[in-house]
mmCIF file of C-alpha atoms in Angstrom:
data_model
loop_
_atom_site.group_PDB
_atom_site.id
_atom_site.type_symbol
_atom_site.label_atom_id
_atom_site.label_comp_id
_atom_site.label_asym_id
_atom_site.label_seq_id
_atom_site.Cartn_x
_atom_site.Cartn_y
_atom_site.Cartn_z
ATOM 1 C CA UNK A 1 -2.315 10.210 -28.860
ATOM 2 C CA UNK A 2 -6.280 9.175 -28.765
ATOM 3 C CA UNK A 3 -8.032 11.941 -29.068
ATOM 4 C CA UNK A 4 -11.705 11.167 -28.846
ATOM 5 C CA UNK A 5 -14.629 13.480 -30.392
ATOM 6 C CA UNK A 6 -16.065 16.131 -29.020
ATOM 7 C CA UNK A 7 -19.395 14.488 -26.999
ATOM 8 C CA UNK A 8 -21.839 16.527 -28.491
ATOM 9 C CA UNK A 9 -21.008 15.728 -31.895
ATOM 10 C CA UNK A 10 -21.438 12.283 -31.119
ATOM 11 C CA UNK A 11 -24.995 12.624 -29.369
ATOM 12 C CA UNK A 12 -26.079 14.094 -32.570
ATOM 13 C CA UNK A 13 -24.494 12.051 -34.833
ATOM 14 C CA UNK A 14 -27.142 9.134 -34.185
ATOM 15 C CA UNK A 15 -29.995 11.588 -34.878
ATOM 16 C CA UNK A 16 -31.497 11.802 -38.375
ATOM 17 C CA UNK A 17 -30.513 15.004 -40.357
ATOM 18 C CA UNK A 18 -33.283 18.002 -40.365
ATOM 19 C CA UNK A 19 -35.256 17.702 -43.852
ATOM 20 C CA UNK A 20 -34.260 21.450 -45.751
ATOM 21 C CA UNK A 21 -36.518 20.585 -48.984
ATOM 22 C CA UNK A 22 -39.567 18.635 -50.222
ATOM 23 C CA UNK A 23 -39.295 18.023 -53.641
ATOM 24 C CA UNK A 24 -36.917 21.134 -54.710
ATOM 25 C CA UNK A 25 -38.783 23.547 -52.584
ATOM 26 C CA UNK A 26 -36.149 24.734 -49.108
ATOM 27 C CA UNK A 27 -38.552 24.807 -46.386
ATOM 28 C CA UNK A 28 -36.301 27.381 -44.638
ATOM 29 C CA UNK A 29 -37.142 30.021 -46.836
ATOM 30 C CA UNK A 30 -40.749 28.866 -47.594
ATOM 31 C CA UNK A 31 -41.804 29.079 -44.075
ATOM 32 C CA UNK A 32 -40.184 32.715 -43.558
ATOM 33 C CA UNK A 33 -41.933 33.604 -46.833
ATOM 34 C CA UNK A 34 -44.988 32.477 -45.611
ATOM 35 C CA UNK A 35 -44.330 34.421 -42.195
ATOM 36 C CA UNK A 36 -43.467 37.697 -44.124
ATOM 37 C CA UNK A 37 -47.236 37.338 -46.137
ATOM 38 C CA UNK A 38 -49.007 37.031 -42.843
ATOM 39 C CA UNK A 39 -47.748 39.901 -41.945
ATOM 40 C CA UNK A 40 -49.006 42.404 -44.756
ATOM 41 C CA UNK A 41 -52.084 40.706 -45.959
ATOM 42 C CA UNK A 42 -54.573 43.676 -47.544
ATOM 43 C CA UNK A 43 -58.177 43.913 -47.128
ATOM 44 C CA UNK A 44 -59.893 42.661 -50.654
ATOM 45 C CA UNK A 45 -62.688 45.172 -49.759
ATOM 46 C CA UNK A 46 -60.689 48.169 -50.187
ATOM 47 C CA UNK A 47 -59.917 46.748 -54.534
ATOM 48 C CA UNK A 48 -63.782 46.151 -54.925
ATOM 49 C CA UNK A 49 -64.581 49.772 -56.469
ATOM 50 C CA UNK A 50 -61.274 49.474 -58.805
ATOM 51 C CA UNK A 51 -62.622 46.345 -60.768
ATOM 52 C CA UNK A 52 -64.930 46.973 -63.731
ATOM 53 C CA UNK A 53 -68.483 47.214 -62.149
ATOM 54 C CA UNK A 54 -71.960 47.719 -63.545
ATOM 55 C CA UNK A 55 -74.317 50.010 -61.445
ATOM 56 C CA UNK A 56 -71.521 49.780 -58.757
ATOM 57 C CA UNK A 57 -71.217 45.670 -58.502
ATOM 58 C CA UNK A 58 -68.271 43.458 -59.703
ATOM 59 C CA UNK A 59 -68.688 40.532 -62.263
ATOM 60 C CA UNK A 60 -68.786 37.107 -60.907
ATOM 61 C CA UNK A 61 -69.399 33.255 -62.892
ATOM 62 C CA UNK A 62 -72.783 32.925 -61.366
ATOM 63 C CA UNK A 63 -76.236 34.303 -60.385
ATOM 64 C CA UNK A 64 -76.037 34.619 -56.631
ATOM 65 C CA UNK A 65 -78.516 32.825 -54.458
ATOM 66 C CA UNK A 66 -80.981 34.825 -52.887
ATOM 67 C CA UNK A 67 -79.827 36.000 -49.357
ATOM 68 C CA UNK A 68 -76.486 36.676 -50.858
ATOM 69 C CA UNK A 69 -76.769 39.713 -52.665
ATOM 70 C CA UNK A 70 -74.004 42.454 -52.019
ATOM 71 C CA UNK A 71 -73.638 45.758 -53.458
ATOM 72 C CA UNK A 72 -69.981 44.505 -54.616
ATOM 73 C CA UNK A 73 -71.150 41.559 -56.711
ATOM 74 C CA UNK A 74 -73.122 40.955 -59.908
ATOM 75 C CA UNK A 75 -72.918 37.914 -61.832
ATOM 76 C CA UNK A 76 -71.714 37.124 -65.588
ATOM 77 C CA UNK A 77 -74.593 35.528 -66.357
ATOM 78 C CA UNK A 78 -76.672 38.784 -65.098
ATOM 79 C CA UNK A 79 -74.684 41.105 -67.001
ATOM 80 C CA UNK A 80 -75.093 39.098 -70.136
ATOM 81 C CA UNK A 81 -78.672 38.730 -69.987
ATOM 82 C CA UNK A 82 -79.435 42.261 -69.198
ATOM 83 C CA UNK A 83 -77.083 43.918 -71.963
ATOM 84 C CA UNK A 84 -77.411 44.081 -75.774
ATOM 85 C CA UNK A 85 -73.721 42.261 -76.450
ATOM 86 C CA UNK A 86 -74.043 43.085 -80.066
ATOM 87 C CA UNK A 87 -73.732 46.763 -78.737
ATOM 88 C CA UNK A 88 -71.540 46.136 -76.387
ATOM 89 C CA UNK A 89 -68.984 43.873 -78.329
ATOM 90 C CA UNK A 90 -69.438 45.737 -81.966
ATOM 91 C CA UNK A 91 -69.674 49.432 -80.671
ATOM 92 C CA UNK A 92 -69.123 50.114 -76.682
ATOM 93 C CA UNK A 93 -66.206 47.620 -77.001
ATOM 94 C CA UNK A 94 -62.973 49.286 -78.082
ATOM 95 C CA UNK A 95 -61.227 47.743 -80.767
ATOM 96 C CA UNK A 96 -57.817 46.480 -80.682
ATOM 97 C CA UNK A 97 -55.437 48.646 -81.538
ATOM 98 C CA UNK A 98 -52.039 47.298 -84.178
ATOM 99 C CA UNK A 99 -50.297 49.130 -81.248
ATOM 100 C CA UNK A 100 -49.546 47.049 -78.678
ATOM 101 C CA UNK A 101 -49.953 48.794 -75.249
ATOM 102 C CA UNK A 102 -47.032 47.939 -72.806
ATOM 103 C CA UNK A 103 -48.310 48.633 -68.787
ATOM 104 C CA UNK A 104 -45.636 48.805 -66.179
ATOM 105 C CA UNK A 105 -46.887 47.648 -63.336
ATOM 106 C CA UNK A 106 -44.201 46.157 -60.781
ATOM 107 C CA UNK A 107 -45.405 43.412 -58.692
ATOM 108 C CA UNK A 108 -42.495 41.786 -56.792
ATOM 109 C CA UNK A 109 -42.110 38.056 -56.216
ATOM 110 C CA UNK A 110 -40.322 38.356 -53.145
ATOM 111 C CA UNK A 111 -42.696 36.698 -50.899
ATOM 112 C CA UNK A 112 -44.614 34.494 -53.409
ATOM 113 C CA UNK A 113 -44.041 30.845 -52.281
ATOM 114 C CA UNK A 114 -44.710 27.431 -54.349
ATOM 115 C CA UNK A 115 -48.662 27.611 -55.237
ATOM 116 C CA UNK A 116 -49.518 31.340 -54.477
ATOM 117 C CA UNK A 117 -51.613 32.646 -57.541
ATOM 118 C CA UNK A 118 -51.385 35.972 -59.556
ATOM 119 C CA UNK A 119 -54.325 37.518 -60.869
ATOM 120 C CA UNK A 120 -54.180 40.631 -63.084
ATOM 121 C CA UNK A 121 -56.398 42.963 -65.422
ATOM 122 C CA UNK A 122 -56.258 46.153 -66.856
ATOM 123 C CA UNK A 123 -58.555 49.025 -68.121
ATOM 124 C CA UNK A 124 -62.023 48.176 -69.930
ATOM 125 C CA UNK A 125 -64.272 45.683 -70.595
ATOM 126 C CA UNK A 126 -63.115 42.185 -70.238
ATOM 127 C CA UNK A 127 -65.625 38.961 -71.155
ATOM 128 C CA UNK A 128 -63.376 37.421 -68.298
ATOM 129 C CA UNK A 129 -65.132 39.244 -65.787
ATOM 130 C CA UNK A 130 -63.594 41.797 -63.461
ATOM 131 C CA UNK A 131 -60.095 40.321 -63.228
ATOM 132 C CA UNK A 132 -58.596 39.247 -67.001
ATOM 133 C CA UNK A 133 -55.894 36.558 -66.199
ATOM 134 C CA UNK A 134 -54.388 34.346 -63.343
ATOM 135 C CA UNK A 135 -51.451 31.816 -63.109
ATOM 136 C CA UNK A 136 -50.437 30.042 -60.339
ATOM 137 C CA UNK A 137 -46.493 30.097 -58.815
ATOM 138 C CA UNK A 138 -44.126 27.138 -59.749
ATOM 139 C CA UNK A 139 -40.800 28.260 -57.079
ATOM 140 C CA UNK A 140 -38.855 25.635 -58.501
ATOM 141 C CA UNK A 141 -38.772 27.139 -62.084
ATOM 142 C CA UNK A 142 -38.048 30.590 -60.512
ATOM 143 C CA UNK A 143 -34.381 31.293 -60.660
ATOM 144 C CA UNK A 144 -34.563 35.241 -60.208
ATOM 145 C CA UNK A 145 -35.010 36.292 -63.937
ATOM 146 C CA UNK A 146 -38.744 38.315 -64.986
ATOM 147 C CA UNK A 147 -37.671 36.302 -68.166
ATOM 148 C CA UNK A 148 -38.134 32.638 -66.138
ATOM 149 C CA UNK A 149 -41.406 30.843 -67.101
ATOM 150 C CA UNK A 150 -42.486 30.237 -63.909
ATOM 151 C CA UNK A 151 -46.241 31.198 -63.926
ATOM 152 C CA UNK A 152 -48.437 28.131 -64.667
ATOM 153 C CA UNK A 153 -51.983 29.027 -66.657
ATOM 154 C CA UNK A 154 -53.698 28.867 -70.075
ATOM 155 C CA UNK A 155 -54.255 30.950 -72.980
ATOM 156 C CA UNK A 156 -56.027 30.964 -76.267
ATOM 157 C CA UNK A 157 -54.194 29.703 -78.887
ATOM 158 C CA UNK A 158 -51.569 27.967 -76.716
ATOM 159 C CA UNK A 159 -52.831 25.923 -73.967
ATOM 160 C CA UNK A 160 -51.753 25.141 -70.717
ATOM 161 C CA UNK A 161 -48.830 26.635 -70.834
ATOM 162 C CA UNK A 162 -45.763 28.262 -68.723
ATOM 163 C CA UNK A 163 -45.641 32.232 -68.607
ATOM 164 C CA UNK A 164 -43.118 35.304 -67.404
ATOM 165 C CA UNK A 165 -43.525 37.319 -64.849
ATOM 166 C CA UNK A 166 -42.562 40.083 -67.319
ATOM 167 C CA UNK A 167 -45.466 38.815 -69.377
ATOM 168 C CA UNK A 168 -47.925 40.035 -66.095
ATOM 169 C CA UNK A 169 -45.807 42.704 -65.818
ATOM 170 C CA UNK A 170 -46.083 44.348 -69.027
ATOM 171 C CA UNK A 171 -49.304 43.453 -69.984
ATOM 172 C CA UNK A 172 -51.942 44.430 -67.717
ATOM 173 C CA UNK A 173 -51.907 47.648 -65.241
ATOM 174 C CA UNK A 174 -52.937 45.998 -62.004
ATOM 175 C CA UNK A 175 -51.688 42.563 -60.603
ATOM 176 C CA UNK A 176 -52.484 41.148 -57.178
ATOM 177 C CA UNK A 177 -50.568 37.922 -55.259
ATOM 178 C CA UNK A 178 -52.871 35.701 -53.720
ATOM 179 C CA UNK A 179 -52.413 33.013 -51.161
ATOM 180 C CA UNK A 180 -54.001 29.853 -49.966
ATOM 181 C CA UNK A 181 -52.753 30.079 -46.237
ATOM 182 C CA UNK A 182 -54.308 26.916 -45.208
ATOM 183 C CA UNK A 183 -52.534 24.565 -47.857
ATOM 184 C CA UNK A 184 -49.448 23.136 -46.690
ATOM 185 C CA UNK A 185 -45.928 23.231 -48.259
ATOM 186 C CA UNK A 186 -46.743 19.686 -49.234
ATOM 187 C CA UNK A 187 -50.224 20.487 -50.769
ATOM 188 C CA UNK A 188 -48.862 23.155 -52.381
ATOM 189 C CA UNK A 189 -46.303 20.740 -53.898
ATOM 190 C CA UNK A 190 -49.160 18.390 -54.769
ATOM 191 C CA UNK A 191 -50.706 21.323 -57.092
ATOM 192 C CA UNK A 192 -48.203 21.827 -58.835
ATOM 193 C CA UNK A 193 -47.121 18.508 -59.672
ATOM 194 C CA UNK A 194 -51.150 17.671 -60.180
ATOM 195 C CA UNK A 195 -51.609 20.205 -62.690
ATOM 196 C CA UNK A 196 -48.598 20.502 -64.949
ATOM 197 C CA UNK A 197 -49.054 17.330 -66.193
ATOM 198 C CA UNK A 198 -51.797 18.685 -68.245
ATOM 199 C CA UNK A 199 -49.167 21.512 -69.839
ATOM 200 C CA UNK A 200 -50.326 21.115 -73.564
ATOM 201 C CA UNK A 201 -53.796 20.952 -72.981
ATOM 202 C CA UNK A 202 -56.140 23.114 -75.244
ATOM 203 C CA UNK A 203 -57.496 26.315 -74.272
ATOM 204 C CA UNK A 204 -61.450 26.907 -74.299
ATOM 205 C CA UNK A 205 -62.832 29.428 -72.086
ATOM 206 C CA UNK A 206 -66.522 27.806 -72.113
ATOM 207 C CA UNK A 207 -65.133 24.293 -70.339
ATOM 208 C CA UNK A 208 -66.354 22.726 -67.006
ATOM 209 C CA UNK A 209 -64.062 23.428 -65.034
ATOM 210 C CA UNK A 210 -63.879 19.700 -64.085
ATOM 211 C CA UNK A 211 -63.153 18.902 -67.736
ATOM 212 C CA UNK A 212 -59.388 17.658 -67.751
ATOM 213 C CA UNK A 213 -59.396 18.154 -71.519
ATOM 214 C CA UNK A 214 -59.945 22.003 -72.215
ATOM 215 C CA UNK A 215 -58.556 24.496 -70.037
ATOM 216 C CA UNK A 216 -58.678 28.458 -69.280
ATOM 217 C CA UNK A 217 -56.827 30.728 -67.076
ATOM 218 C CA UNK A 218 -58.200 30.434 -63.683
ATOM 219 C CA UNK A 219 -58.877 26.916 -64.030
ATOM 220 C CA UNK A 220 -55.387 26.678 -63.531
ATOM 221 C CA UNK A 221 -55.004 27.182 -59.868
ATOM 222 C CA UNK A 222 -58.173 26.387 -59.130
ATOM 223 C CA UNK A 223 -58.096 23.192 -60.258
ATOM 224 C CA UNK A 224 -54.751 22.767 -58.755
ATOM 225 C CA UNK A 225 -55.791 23.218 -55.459
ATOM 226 C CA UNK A 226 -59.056 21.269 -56.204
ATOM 227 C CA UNK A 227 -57.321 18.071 -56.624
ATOM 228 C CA UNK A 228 -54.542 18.132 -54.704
ATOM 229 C CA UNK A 229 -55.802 19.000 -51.472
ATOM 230 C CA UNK A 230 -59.772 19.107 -51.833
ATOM 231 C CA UNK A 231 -59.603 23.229 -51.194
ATOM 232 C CA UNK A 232 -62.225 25.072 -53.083
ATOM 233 C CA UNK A 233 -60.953 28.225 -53.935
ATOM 234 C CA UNK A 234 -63.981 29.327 -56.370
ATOM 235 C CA UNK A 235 -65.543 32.261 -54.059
ATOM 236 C CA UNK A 236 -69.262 31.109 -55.427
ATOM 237 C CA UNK A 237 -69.117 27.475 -56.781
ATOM 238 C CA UNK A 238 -70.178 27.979 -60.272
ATOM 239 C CA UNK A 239 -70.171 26.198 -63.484
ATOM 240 C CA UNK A 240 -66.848 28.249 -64.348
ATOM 241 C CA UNK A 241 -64.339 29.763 -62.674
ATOM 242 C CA UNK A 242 -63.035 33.379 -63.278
ATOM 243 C CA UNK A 243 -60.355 34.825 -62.160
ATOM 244 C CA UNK A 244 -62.557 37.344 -59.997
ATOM 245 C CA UNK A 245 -64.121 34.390 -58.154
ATOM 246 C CA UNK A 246 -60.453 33.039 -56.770
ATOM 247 C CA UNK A 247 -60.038 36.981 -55.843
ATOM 248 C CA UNK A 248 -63.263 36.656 -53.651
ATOM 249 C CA UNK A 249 -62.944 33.319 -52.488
ATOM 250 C CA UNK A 250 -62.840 33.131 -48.629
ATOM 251 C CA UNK A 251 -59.719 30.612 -49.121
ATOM 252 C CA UNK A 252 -57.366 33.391 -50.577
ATOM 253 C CA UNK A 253 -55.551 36.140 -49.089
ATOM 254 C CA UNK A 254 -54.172 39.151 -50.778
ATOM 255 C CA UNK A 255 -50.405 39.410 -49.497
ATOM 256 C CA UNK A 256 -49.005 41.492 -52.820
ATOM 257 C CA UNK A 257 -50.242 44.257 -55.212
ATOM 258 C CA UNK A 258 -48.924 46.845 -57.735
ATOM 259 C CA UNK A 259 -50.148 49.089 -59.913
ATOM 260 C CA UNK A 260 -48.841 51.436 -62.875
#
């Protein structure tokens, strides 16, 4: 006996299967991801007066035009030129102790997607700025383990280089996810793929951030979104890039935060 296919099956058998990744990353659980973050986004306004601030405003990479001023925001370049940094750095400055001080903040990584960023600090005076450090997300090298080097960035000594999340978990008290919500999945991609080709790279905190030779931190993902996709995520356009400038930027959303 003939028995013929069920009709349905064969309407849809012409028809071109739905795409479920681009380029390792399931679109499926990217685009519920991104859903969830839209969802609990938190006002950066309310973090301003936890950042180190002088005379009430926070660090940024450069003098503010005028017009701009804001009660939240003072810029490296200010700060430097209006302290003694011999005082600062040789008495003011605490030294480092042979003790290494382990934090235990907890941020989760349950709704960071391919290309979000995570910024973190932790108590005193940092040359950095406001905010100490930021990476930005690689999904694809994110197999559930703290222990997976999955966090994209640069560090003295070492380079660009691949990071733990228990590395941003044990090392600084506060740590914030950030998001790029108008980048797509593909853009996101792009970042990643456009940046870690310069994994290696040596690490010097007084680049151009358009340099492609020397790196630092927050010229990680900024540059990653830079030339993938043309998005601008320094808040204030200066010669660098801190990690407090991405936080500010109007580009970025806060969707994640912990704190010891």
């Amino acid at each position: 006996m003939l028995i013929l296919p069920n009709s349905k099956y064969l309407s849809s058998s012409s028809e071109m299967p739905k795409q479920i990744e681009i380029s390792g990353v399931n679109i499926e659980e990217f685009n519920f991801k991104e859903n969830l973050k839209r969802k609990s986004f938190f006002k950066k306004e309310d973090f301003y007066k936890r950042f180190l601030t002088l005379n009430g405003a926070i660090m940024i990479s450069k003098p503010l035009d005028a017009g701009e001023v804001n009660k939240f925001y003072v810029s490296l370049y200010d700060l430097i030129k209006n302290i003694n940094s011999e005082e600062v750095f040789g008495v003011k400055f605490p030294s480092r102790s042979s003790e290494k001080v382990v934090y235990k903040n907890s941020i989760s990584f349950d709704k960071f997607t391919i290309g979000d960023i995570i910024v973190a600090t932790s108590p005193g005076f940092h040359v950095q700025g406001a905010i100490r450090h930021a990476a930005i997300f690689d999904s694809r090298r994110y197999h559930g383990s703290i222990d997976d080097k999955c966090l994209l960035t640069a560090e003295p000594d070492q380079g660009v280089i691949y990071e733990t999340i228990r590395f941003y978990r044990e090392n600084f008290s506060e740590a914030w996810g950030l998001t790029v919500p108008k980048a797509t999945i593909e853009e996101r991609v792009k970042a990643i793929d456009e940046v870690s080709k310069f994994v290696g790279k040596p690490y010097n905190w007084r680049a151009d951030k358009n340099d492609d030779e020397n790196w630092y931190c927050s010229k990680v993902p900024w540059s990653a979104y830079k030339k993938s996709s043309g998005i601008d995520i320094d808040g204030n356009g200066g010669f660098w890039v801190l990690p407090i400038d991405i936080f500010i930027s109007k580009e970025t959303e806060v969707f994640e935060y912990s704190t010891s």
